Amino acid sequence: MKHPVRADCHAQPIEERQMNTAVLPITGYLDRFSHRPGEEFIAHVSLREHATYEARLLRVISGDPNPAGPGMRFEDLSSVFAASFDGWPQPVSLGSYALIEKGPERDPRHPLILSALVQLRAPLSRDAEAKAVLAMEGEVGALVLSVGRSGAEARLTTSDKRTLRLCVETPIREGQWYRLWLALDPPTGRVVLGQQGVNQTSPALARAQEREFAFPSKGIVLIAAERAEAPFRHFTGKIEDPAILGGFVEGFARPLAPMKELGAELLAGWDFSLGIDSQQITDVGPQGCHGRLVNLPTRAVVGARWSGHEMCWRHAPGDYGAIHFHDDDLEDCGWEPSFTWTVPAGLKSGAYAFHLVCDAGEDWLPFYVLPPREGPFAPIAFLASTFTYQAYANHARGNADEAYQRRVADWGAYPHNPDQHPIYGTSTYNRHADGSGIGFSSRRRPILTMRPGFLTFNDARGSGLRHFPADTHILAWLEEKGFHFDVVTDEDLDDEGEKLIAPYRCVLTGSHPEYHTLRTLDALQNYTRSGGRLAYLGGNGFYWRIARTQAMPHVIEIRRAEGGIRAWAADPGEYYHALDGEFGGLWRRNRRPPQMLAGVGFSGQGLFEGTHYRRLPASRDPAHAWIFEGIEEEIIGDYGLSGGGAAGFEMDRADKRLGTPENAVILARSQDPPASFVTVPEELLSHLHTVSGEPPNELKRAEIVYFDTPSGGAVFSVGSITFCGSLWRKGFEGPVSRLLENVVRRFSAANPNEKDARNLGKADVPAHDASLEPTASARS
């Protein structure tokens, strides 16, 4: 095993140096969330200071640090993998921009114009530096067209190292489109900086007269940033039609005119309406100076010429000729590989983590091991909600106050919170600096919220876990009850379709399977229609539609269109994904309500608190009594580690108008919703009327639903995010635990009529084969 060699070829960005205190002592990310035996994980690790660190393999059994719960439980698999590595700081470069590595060639003595259309969504902060819109850089000399608090600005550095700065001293008004330009005439020394609203009749100008100067004949071009070696001064806002023109003008008669109609020779111009679903930008000038986007700015956004005739960019790409850049975009940290590890044959499918330790701190990099592609398979598959984990990745809630930090310390919980570490990017529940919503999330970065022991809330009645650590309640429960299970993920299901889950008698979801693609929904629907049994163990599931592309499989995109409870709203005209061109927003708005798959759908939400269910008469019907075998209580789940009750936070209910099957039965219903709960907006027509016709206050409920499918499959749904937190009551016992045990035992049992593929079980196997040798290598 060799140690990787440090590469010093990348300069550390200013942003990283300024935020060094926000960098964790040690952290990292993996190439994927999951692999199969024989496949290789690639770990990308960064340390605050150059040092040696230890890495070892753990199996994650429970990630709840609450001393009143199952605790933090790991199986130490150092015998399978443990190694020491040399580590070093690896920078994070936030901010999106476009890079054209070979700009247009020109005669340096001839006049030149830099121009672009821009729109700010919000004013620059009081202490903000000017932000670059368009920059040309040669080996010596540079031109930068920028926007500052006082409007358009420019900086010229000549080949003889003279620097000239100009500003129009007329602030740009947010929400309006402007044409900016910088015109130079080297032989005469004339310089003009201009700014004109596209609906204004006259420009604001700044002029200068210099002695004769010249610029390099060719160089690098950047859009929305400057300084190619280590980009900075990232622009946040929309840019359209960036262009480099030959000629000299003081103004444009038609500021909104296309690039080729501006009255000057087009040397290079980038038409952002071309290739909207890609990360390439196309030069429509004569030299073909094409470029690429860095850090995933937002495409498929309305531009300065949007007509309103079409709402889908695929039908009218010319209306969508802008790109929305942001100074905190992050597509890929781009860290060098630190070590690799091949999953050995015989390793049990499940949740694992690399535990990283250096003198200054520790971190965990969680992942899942799938079963071999050809089996054998357990009777049960747990479907890890990795798309939802990724959508919430590094959600900075602003709640990591002193009381929260005190609980973290008292419990020995995961000590890091996105509130203190924005350098790793935030979530699709946060906003950019200009107030626009964050619509992309990448897994190629440290994800602090996806760690064992991470507390989302300072929960007065429970543990305050969500997503990855909350779902370990299910994994620990399965292990305690002796169920043999495999783990698969949303991403695997999207990649492979129904064949991934076809071998299983039963598929269990996590507590919050909120985000899905069309492919994952279709796979689950086809699975139940072909005899599979699905247990939906959460709430607010199958809610938002997301987009992916195999060109960037590590990225998901969300457009929060039209309705739903949401952290931000997509702007009108921007409801279609850039990555796949499909309509975004709620699956319900795409005519795929959750009720069609799971029998229940999102209906009410409140604070992170819960109440209980009360059994309904159907629970005693002989056809369904097996679900409640051994349960005498009328009240189910008036306790729990998630908000103190099994029915809470986000709750789902049945609705046949939205697709709940006619044969579905409601076995139990929540009671006494806490005062914080509200009916979800997509159910409301007014303050008095709802889509279903029921009074608004009566829709704040969770329902436990069961139905059979015609092919012999079945669906069991609990309708609540907090349900699985109530599997624990002084141990994994109590009515909620017994209820789920009855369902899972029935669902995972062999059915004489099922296909052979679903009869594939496997023998009881240990977590690993003791004969396995560590298999790891370092990458240089």
Coordinates of N, CA, C and O in Angstrom, one line a residue, residues 463-617:
S463 N -35.0 12.5 20.4 CA -33.6 12.6 20.0 C -33.4 13.7 19.0 O -32.2 14.2 18.8
G464 N -34.4 14.1 18.2 CA -34.2 15.2 17.2 C -33.5 14.7 15.9 O -32.8 15.6 15.3
L465 N -33.6 13.5 15.6 CA -32.9 12.9 14.4 C -33.8 13.0 13.2 O -35.0 12.9 13.2
R466 N -33.1 13.2 12.0 CA -33.8 13.1 10.7 C -32.9 12.4 9.7 O -31.7 12.4 9.9
H467 N -33.6 11.8 8.7 CA -32.9 11.3 7.5 C -31.9 10.2 7.9 O -32.3 9.2 8.5
F468 N -30.6 10.3 7.5 CA -29.7 9.2 7.7 C -29.6 8.7 9.1 O -29.9 7.5 9.4
P469 N -29.4 9.5 10.1 CA -29.3 8.9 11.5 C -30.7 8.4 12.0 O -30.8 7.4 12.7
A470 N -31.8 9.1 11.6 CA -33.1 8.7 12.0 C -33.4 7.3 11.4 O -34.1 6.4 12.1
D471 N -33.0 7.0 10.2 CA -33.3 5.7 9.6 C -32.5 4.6 10.2 O -32.8 3.4 9.9
T472 N -31.5 4.9 11.0 CA -30.8 3.8 11.7 C -31.7 3.2 12.8 O -31.5 2.1 13.3
H473 N -32.8 4.0 13.2 CA -33.8 3.3 14.1 C -34.4 2.1 13.4 O -34.6 1.1 14.1
I474 N -34.6 2.1 12.1 CA -35.1 1.0 11.4 C -34.1 -0.1 11.3 O -34.4 -1.3 11.6
L475 N -32.9 0.3 11.0 CA -31.8 -0.7 10.8 C -31.5 -1.4 12.1 O -31.4 -2.7 12.2
A476 N -31.5 -0.7 13.2 CA -31.2 -1.3 14.5 C -32.4 -2.2 14.9 O -32.2 -3.2 15.5
W477 N -33.6 -1.8 14.6 CA -34.8 -2.6 14.9 C -34.7 -3.9 14.2 O -35.0 -5.0 14.7
L478 N -34.4 -3.8 12.9 CA -34.4 -5.0 12.1 C -33.3 -6.0 12.6 O -33.6 -7.2 12.7
E479 N -32.2 -5.5 13.0 CA -31.1 -6.3 13.6 C -31.6 -6.9 14.9 O -31.4 -8.1 15.2
E480 N -32.2 -6.1 15.8 CA -32.7 -6.6 17.1 C -33.7 -7.7 16.9 O -33.7 -8.7 17.7
K481 N -34.6 -7.6 15.9 CA -35.6 -8.6 15.7 C -35.2 -9.8 14.9 O -35.9 -10.7 14.7
G482 N -33.9 -9.8 14.5 CA -33.4 -11.0 13.8 C -33.8 -11.1 12.3 O -33.7 -12.2 11.7
F483 N -34.2 -10.0 11.7 CA -34.6 -10.0 10.3 C -33.3 -10.0 9.4 O -32.4 -9.2 9.7
H484 N -33.3 -10.8 8.4 CA -32.2 -10.7 7.4 C -32.6 -9.7 6.3 O -33.7 -9.9 5.7
F485 N -31.8 -8.7 6.1 CA -32.1 -7.7 5.1 C -30.9 -7.2 4.4 O -29.8 -7.3 4.8
D486 N -31.2 -6.7 3.2 CA -30.2 -6.1 2.3 C -30.5 -4.6 2.3 O -31.6 -4.2 2.7
V487 N -29.6 -3.8 1.9 CA -29.8 -2.4 1.7 C -29.5 -2.0 0.3 O -28.5 -2.4 -0.3
V488 N -30.4 -1.2 -0.3 CA -30.3 -0.6 -1.6 C -30.6 0.8 -1.5 O -31.1 1.3 -0.5
T489 N -30.3 1.6 -2.5 CA -30.5 3.1 -2.3 C -31.3 3.6 -3.5 O -31.5 3.0 -4.5
D490 N -31.8 4.8 -3.3 CA -32.6 5.5 -4.3 C -31.8 5.6 -5.6 O -32.3 5.4 -6.7
E491 N -30.5 6.0 -5.5 CA -29.7 6.2 -6.7 C -29.5 4.9 -7.4 O -29.6 4.8 -8.7
D492 N -29.3 3.8 -6.7 CA -29.3 2.5 -7.3 C -30.6 2.1 -8.1 O -30.6 1.6 -9.2
L493 N -31.7 2.5 -7.4 CA -33.0 2.2 -8.0 C -33.2 3.0 -9.3 O -33.8 2.5 -10.3
D494 N -32.8 4.2 -9.3 CA -32.9 5.1 -10.4 C -32.0 4.6 -11.6 O -32.4 4.6 -12.7
D495 N -30.8 4.1 -11.2 CA -29.9 3.6 -12.2 C -30.4 2.2 -12.8 O -30.2 2.0 -14.0
E496 N -30.9 1.4 -12.0 CA -31.2 0.0 -12.4 C -32.6 -0.4 -12.6 O -33.0 -1.4 -13.2
G497 N -33.5 0.4 -12.1 CA -34.9 0.2 -12.2 C -35.4 -1.0 -11.4 O -34.8 -1.4 -10.4
E498 N -36.6 -1.5 -11.8 CA -37.3 -2.5 -10.9 C -36.5 -3.8 -10.7 O -36.6 -4.4 -9.7
K499 N -35.6 -4.1 -11.6 CA -34.8 -5.3 -11.5 C -34.0 -5.3 -10.2 O -33.6 -6.4 -9.6
L500 N -33.7 -4.1 -9.7 CA -32.9 -4.0 -8.4 C -33.7 -4.6 -7.2 O -33.1 -5.3 -6.4
I501 N -35.0 -4.4 -7.2 CA -35.8 -4.8 -6.0 C -36.7 -6.0 -6.4 O -37.3 -6.6 -5.5
A502 N -36.7 -6.5 -7.6 CA -37.5 -7.6 -8.0 C -37.2 -8.9 -7.2 O -38.2 -9.6 -6.9
P503 N -36.0 -9.2 -6.7 CA -35.8 -10.4 -6.0 C -36.3 -10.4 -4.6 O -36.4 -11.5 -3.9
Y504 N -36.8 -9.3 -4.1 CA -37.2 -9.2 -2.6 C -38.7 -9.4 -2.4 O -39.5 -9.0 -3.2
R505 N -39.0 -10.1 -1.3 CA -40.3 -10.3 -1.0 C -40.9 -9.0 -0.4 O -42.2 -8.8 -0.5
C506 N -40.1 -8.2 0.2 CA -40.6 -7.0 0.9 C -39.6 -5.9 0.7 O -38.4 -6.1 0.8
V507 N -40.0 -4.7 0.5 CA -39.2 -3.5 0.5 C -39.7 -2.5 1.6 O -40.9 -2.3 1.6
L508 N -38.8 -2.1 2.4 CA -39.1 -1.1 3.4 C -38.5 0.2 3.1 O -37.3 0.3 2.7
T509 N -39.3 1.3 3.2 CA -38.7 2.6 3.0 C -38.1 3.2 4.3 O -38.4 2.6 5.4
G510 N -37.5 4.3 4.2 CA -37.1 5.0 5.4 C -38.2 5.9 5.9 O -39.3 5.8 5.5
S511 N -37.8 6.8 6.8 CA -38.8 7.6 7.5 C -39.2 8.8 6.7 O -40.2 9.5 7.0
H512 N -38.5 9.1 5.6 CA -38.8 10.3 4.8 C -38.3 10.1 3.4 O -37.4 10.9 2.9
P513 N -39.0 9.3 2.6 CA -38.6 9.1 1.2 C -39.2 10.2 0.3 O -40.1 9.9 -0.6
E514 N -38.9 11.4 0.5 CA -39.6 12.5 -0.1 C -39.3 12.8 -1.6 O -40.2 13.2 -2.3
Y515 N -38.0 12.6 -2.0 CA -37.6 13.0 -3.3 C -37.4 11.8 -4.2 O -36.7 10.8 -3.9
H516 N -38.0 11.8 -5.4 CA -38.0 10.7 -6.4 C -37.9 11.2 -7.8 O -38.4 12.3 -8.2
T517 N -37.4 10.3 -8.6 CA -37.4 10.5 -10.1 C -38.6 9.7 -10.6 O -39.2 8.8 -9.9
L518 N -38.9 9.9 -11.9 CA -39.9 9.1 -12.5 C -39.5 7.6 -12.5 O -40.4 6.7 -12.3
R519 N -38.2 7.3 -12.7 CA -37.8 6.0 -12.8 C -37.9 5.3 -11.4 O -38.3 4.1 -11.4
T520 N -37.6 5.9 -10.3 CA -37.8 5.3 -9.0 C -39.3 5.1 -8.7 O -39.6 4.0 -8.1
L521 N -40.1 6.0 -9.0 CA -41.6 5.8 -8.8 C -42.1 4.7 -9.6 O -42.9 3.8 -9.1
D522 N -41.7 4.7 -10.9 CA -42.2 3.6 -11.7 C -41.7 2.2 -11.2 O -42.5 1.2 -11.2
A523 N -40.5 2.2 -10.7 CA -39.9 0.9 -10.3 C -40.7 0.4 -9.1 O -41.1 -0.8 -9.0
L524 N -41.0 1.3 -8.1 CA -41.8 0.9 -6.9 C -43.2 0.5 -7.3 O -43.8 -0.5 -6.8
Q525 N -43.8 1.3 -8.2 CA -45.2 1.0 -8.6 C -45.3 -0.4 -9.3 O -46.2 -1.2 -9.1
N526 N -44.3 -0.6 -10.2 CA -44.3 -1.9 -10.9 C -44.0 -3.1 -10.0 O -44.6 -4.2 -10.2
Y527 N -43.2 -2.8 -9.0 CA -42.9 -3.8 -8.0 C -44.2 -4.3 -7.2 O -44.4 -5.5 -7.1
T528 N -45.0 -3.3 -6.8 CA -46.2 -3.7 -6.0 C -47.2 -4.3 -7.0 O -48.0 -5.2 -6.6
R529 N -47.2 -3.9 -8.2 CA -48.2 -4.4 -9.2 C -47.9 -5.8 -9.6 O -48.7 -6.5 -10.1
S530 N -46.6 -6.2 -9.5 CA -46.2 -7.5 -9.9 C -46.0 -8.5 -8.7 O -45.4 -9.5 -8.8
G531 N -46.6 -8.1 -7.6 CA -46.6 -9.0 -6.4 C -45.7 -8.7 -5.3 O -45.7 -9.4 -4.3
G532 N -45.0 -7.5 -5.4 CA -44.1 -7.1 -4.3 C -44.9 -6.5 -3.2 O -46.0 -6.0 -3.3
R533 N -44.3 -6.5 -2.0 CA -44.9 -6.0 -0.8 C -44.1 -4.8 -0.3 O -42.9 -4.9 0.0
L534 N -44.7 -3.7 -0.2 CA -44.0 -2.4 0.2 C -44.5 -1.9 1.5 O -45.7 -1.8 1.8
A535 N -43.6 -1.6 2.4 CA -43.9 -1.0 3.7 C -43.4 0.4 3.7 O -42.1 0.6 3.7
Y536 N -44.2 1.4 3.6 CA -43.9 2.8 3.6 C -43.9 3.3 5.0 O -44.9 3.4 5.6
L537 N -42.7 3.5 5.6 CA -42.5 3.7 7.0 C -42.3 5.1 7.4 O -41.6 5.4 8.4
G538 N -42.8 6.1 6.6 CA -42.6 7.5 6.9 C -43.7 8.4 6.5 O -44.9 7.9 6.4
G539 N -43.4 9.6 6.4 CA -44.4 10.6 6.0 C -43.8 11.5 5.0 O -42.6 11.6 4.8
N540 N -44.7 12.3 4.3 CA -44.2 13.3 3.3 C -43.4 12.6 2.2 O -42.4 13.2 1.7
G541 N -43.8 11.4 1.9 CA -43.0 10.6 0.9 C -43.5 10.8 -0.5 O -44.6 11.2 -0.7
F542 N -42.6 10.5 -1.5 CA -43.0 10.6 -2.9 C -43.6 11.9 -3.3 O -44.6 11.9 -4.0
Y543 N -43.0 13.0 -2.8 CA -43.6 14.3 -2.8 C -43.0 15.2 -3.9 O -43.8 15.7 -4.7
W544 N -41.7 15.4 -3.9 CA -41.1 16.2 -4.9 C -40.5 15.4 -6.1 O -39.8 14.4 -5.8
R545 N -40.6 16.0 -7.3 CA -39.9 15.4 -8.4 C -38.5 16.0 -8.5 O -38.3 17.2 -8.4
I546 N -37.5 15.1 -8.8 CA -36.2 15.6 -9.0 C -35.7 15.1 -10.4 O -36.3 14.2 -11.0
A547 N -34.6 15.8 -10.9 CA -34.0 15.4 -12.1 C -32.6 15.0 -11.9 O -31.9 15.5 -11.0
R548 N -32.1 14.0 -12.7 CA -30.8 13.6 -12.8 C -30.3 13.4 -14.2 O -31.1 13.4 -15.1
T549 N -29.0 13.4 -14.4 CA -28.4 13.1 -15.7 C -27.2 12.3 -15.5 O -26.4 12.5 -14.5
Q550 N -27.0 11.3 -16.4 CA -25.8 10.4 -16.2 C -24.5 11.2 -16.6 O -23.4 10.7 -16.3
A551 N -24.7 12.4 -17.1 CA -23.5 13.2 -17.3 C -22.9 13.7 -16.0 O -21.7 14.0 -15.9
M552 N -23.8 13.9 -15.0 CA -23.4 14.3 -13.7 C -24.2 13.5 -12.7 O -25.2 14.0 -12.0
P553 N -24.0 12.2 -12.5 CA -24.8 11.3 -11.7 C -24.8 11.7 -10.2 O -25.7 11.2 -9.4
H554 N -23.8 12.5 -9.8 CA -23.7 12.9 -8.4 C -24.6 14.1 -8.0 O -24.6 14.5 -6.9
V555 N -25.4 14.6 -9.0 CA -26.2 15.8 -8.8 C -27.6 15.5 -8.9 O -28.1 14.7 -9.8
I556 N -28.4 16.2 -8.1 CA -29.9 16.2 -8.3 C -30.4 17.6 -8.4 O -29.7 18.5 -7.9
E557 N -31.5 17.8 -9.1 CA -32.0 19.1 -9.3 C -33.5 19.1 -8.9 O -34.2 18.2 -9.1
I558 N -33.9 20.2 -8.3 CA -35.3 20.4 -7.8 C -35.8 21.8 -8.2 O -35.1 22.8 -8.1
R559 N -37.0 21.8 -8.8 CA -37.7 23.1 -9.1 C -38.9 23.1 -8.2 O -39.8 22.3 -8.4
R560 N -39.0 24.0 -7.3 CA -40.1 24.0 -6.3 C -41.2 24.8 -7.0 O -41.4 26.0 -6.7
A561 N -42.0 24.2 -7.9 CA -43.0 24.8 -8.7 C -44.4 24.7 -8.1 O -44.7 23.8 -7.5
E562 N -45.1 25.8 -8.4 CA -46.6 25.8 -8.2 C -47.1 25.8 -6.8 O -47.7 26.7 -6.3
G563 N -46.8 24.7 -6.1 CA -47.4 24.5 -4.7 C -46.6 23.7 -3.8 O -45.5 23.4 -4.1
G564 N -47.2 23.3 -2.7 CA -46.5 22.5 -1.7 C -45.9 23.3 -0.6 O -45.7 24.5 -0.7
I565 N -45.7 22.7 0.5 CA -44.9 23.3 1.6 C -43.5 23.3 1.1 O -42.9 22.3 0.8
R566 N -42.9 24.5 1.1 CA -41.6 24.7 0.5 C -40.8 25.8 1.1 O -41.3 26.8 1.6
A567 N -39.5 25.7 1.0 CA -38.6 26.6 1.6 C -38.4 27.9 0.7 O -38.0 28.9 1.1
W568 N -38.7 27.7 -0.6 CA -38.6 28.8 -1.6 C -39.5 28.4 -2.7 O -39.8 27.2 -2.9
A569 N -39.8 29.3 -3.6 CA -40.6 29.0 -4.8 C -39.9 29.4 -6.0 O -39.2 30.4 -6.1
A570 N -39.9 28.4 -7.0 CA -39.3 28.7 -8.3 C -40.1 29.9 -8.9 O -41.3 30.1 -8.8
D571 N -39.3 30.7 -9.7 CA -39.9 31.8 -10.3 C -40.8 31.4 -11.5 O -40.6 30.3 -12.1
P572 N -41.9 32.1 -11.8 CA -42.8 31.7 -12.9 C -42.0 31.6 -14.2 O -41.1 32.4 -14.4
G573 N -42.3 30.6 -15.0 CA -41.5 30.4 -16.2 C -40.3 29.5 -16.0 O -39.6 29.1 -17.0
E574 N -40.0 29.1 -14.8 CA -38.8 28.4 -14.5 C -39.1 27.1 -13.7 O -38.4 26.7 -12.8
Y575 N -40.2 26.4 -14.2 CA -40.7 25.2 -13.5 C -40.1 24.0 -14.1 O -40.3 22.9 -13.6
Y576 N -39.4 24.1 -15.3 CA -38.9 22.9 -16.0 C -37.4 22.7 -15.7 O -36.7 23.7 -15.7
H577 N -37.1 21.5 -15.3 CA -35.7 21.2 -15.0 C -34.7 21.5 -16.1 O -35.1 21.3 -17.3
A578 N -33.5 21.9 -15.8 CA -32.5 22.1 -16.8 C -31.9 20.7 -17.2 O -31.6 20.5 -18.4
L579 N -31.8 19.8 -16.2 CA -31.1 18.6 -16.5 C -31.8 17.6 -17.4 O -31.2 16.9 -18.2
D580 N -33.1 17.6 -17.3 CA -33.9 16.6 -18.1 C -35.0 17.3 -18.9 O -35.7 16.6 -19.7
G581 N -35.3 18.6 -18.7 CA -36.3 19.3 -19.5 C -37.7 18.9 -19.0 O -38.7 19.3 -19.7
E582 N -37.9 18.2 -17.9 CA -39.2 17.8 -17.5 C -39.8 18.8 -16.5 O -39.0 19.5 -15.8
F583 N -41.1 18.8 -16.4 CA -41.8 19.7 -15.4 C -41.5 19.3 -14.0 O -41.6 18.1 -13.6
G584 N -41.1 20.2 -13.2 CA -40.7 19.9 -11.8 C -41.8 20.1 -10.8 O -43.0 20.2 -11.2
G585 N -41.5 20.2 -9.6 CA -42.4 20.5 -8.5 C -43.0 19.2 -7.9 O -42.3 18.2 -7.9
L586 N -44.2 19.3 -7.4 CA -44.8 18.1 -6.7 C -45.1 17.0 -7.7 O -45.6 17.3 -8.8
W587 N -44.9 15.8 -7.2 CA -45.4 14.7 -8.0 C -46.9 14.7 -8.2 O -47.5 14.3 -9.2
R588 N -47.6 15.3 -7.2 CA -49.0 15.5 -7.3 C -49.4 16.4 -8.5 O -50.4 16.1 -9.2
R589 N -48.6 17.4 -8.7 CA -48.8 18.3 -9.9 C -48.5 17.6 -11.2 O -48.8 18.1 -12.3
N590 N -47.7 16.5 -11.1 CA -47.4 15.7 -12.3 C -48.3 14.5 -12.5 O -48.0 13.6 -13.2
R591 N -49.5 14.6 -11.8 CA -50.5 13.5 -11.9 C -50.0 12.2 -11.3 O -50.4 11.1 -11.8
R592 N -49.1 12.3 -10.4 CA -48.6 11.0 -9.7 C -48.7 11.3 -8.2 O -47.7 11.3 -7.5
P593 N -49.9 11.5 -7.6 CA -50.0 11.7 -6.1 C -49.4 10.5 -5.4 O -49.5 9.4 -5.9
P594 N -48.8 10.8 -4.2 CA -48.3 9.6 -3.4 C -49.3 8.6 -3.1 O -49.0 7.4 -3.0
Q595 N -50.6 8.9 -3.1 CA -51.7 8.0 -2.8 C -51.7 6.9 -3.8 O -52.1 5.7 -3.5
M596 N -51.3 7.1 -5.0 CA -51.3 6.1 -6.1 C -50.4 5.0 -5.8 O -50.7 3.8 -6.2
L597 N -49.3 5.2 -5.1 CA -48.3 4.2 -4.8 C -48.5 3.7 -3.4 O -48.6 2.5 -3.2
A598 N -48.6 4.6 -2.4 CA -48.6 4.2 -1.0 C -49.9 4.2 -0.3 O -50.0 3.8 0.8
G599 N -51.0 4.7 -1.0 CA -52.3 4.8 -0.4 C -52.5 6.0 0.5 O -53.6 6.3 0.8
V600 N -51.4 6.7 0.8 CA -51.5 7.9 1.6 C -50.6 9.0 1.0 O -49.7 8.7 0.2
G601 N -50.9 10.3 1.3 CA -50.1 11.4 0.8 C -50.1 12.5 1.8 O -51.0 12.6 2.7
F602 N -49.2 13.4 1.6 CA -48.9 14.5 2.6 C -50.2 15.3 2.8 O -50.9 15.8 1.9
S603 N -50.5 15.6 4.1 CA -51.7 16.3 4.4 C -51.5 17.4 5.5 O -52.2 18.4 5.5
G604 N -50.6 17.2 6.5 CA -50.4 18.1 7.5 C -49.0 18.2 8.1 O -48.3 17.1 8.0
Q605 N -48.6 19.3 8.6 CA -47.2 19.5 9.1 C -47.2 20.4 10.2 O -48.0 21.4 10.3
G606 N -46.3 20.2 11.1 CA -46.1 21.1 12.3 C -44.6 21.1 12.7 O -43.7 20.8 11.9
L607 N -44.4 21.5 13.9 CA -43.1 21.5 14.5 C -42.7 20.0 14.7 O -43.5 19.1 14.5
F608 N -41.4 19.8 15.1 CA -41.0 18.4 15.3 C -41.5 17.9 16.6 O -40.8 17.8 17.6
E609 N -42.8 17.5 16.6 CA -43.5 17.0 17.7 C -44.5 16.0 17.2 O -44.9 16.1 16.1
G610 N -44.9 15.1 18.1 CA -45.8 14.0 17.7 C -47.0 13.8 18.6 O -46.9 14.2 19.8
T611 N -47.9 13.1 18.1 CA -49.1 12.7 18.9 C -49.2 11.2 18.7 O -48.2 10.5 18.3
H612 N -50.4 10.6 18.9 CA -50.6 9.2 18.9 C -51.6 8.8 17.8 O -52.3 9.7 17.3
Y613 N -51.8 7.5 17.5 CA -52.9 7.0 16.7 C -53.9 6.3 17.6 O -53.6 5.8 18.7
R614 N -55.1 6.3 17.2 CA -56.2 5.5 17.8 C -56.7 4.5 16.8 O -56.9 4.8 15.6
R615 N -56.8 3.2 17.2 CA -57.2 2.2 16.3 C -58.7 2.4 15.8 O -59.5 3.0 16.6
L616 N -58.9 2.0 14.6 CA -60.3 2.1 14.0 C -60.9 0.7 13.9 O -60.1 -0.3 14.0
P617 N -62.2 0.6 13.7 CA -62.8 -0.7 13.6 C -62.1 -1.7 12.6 O -62.1 -2.9 12.9

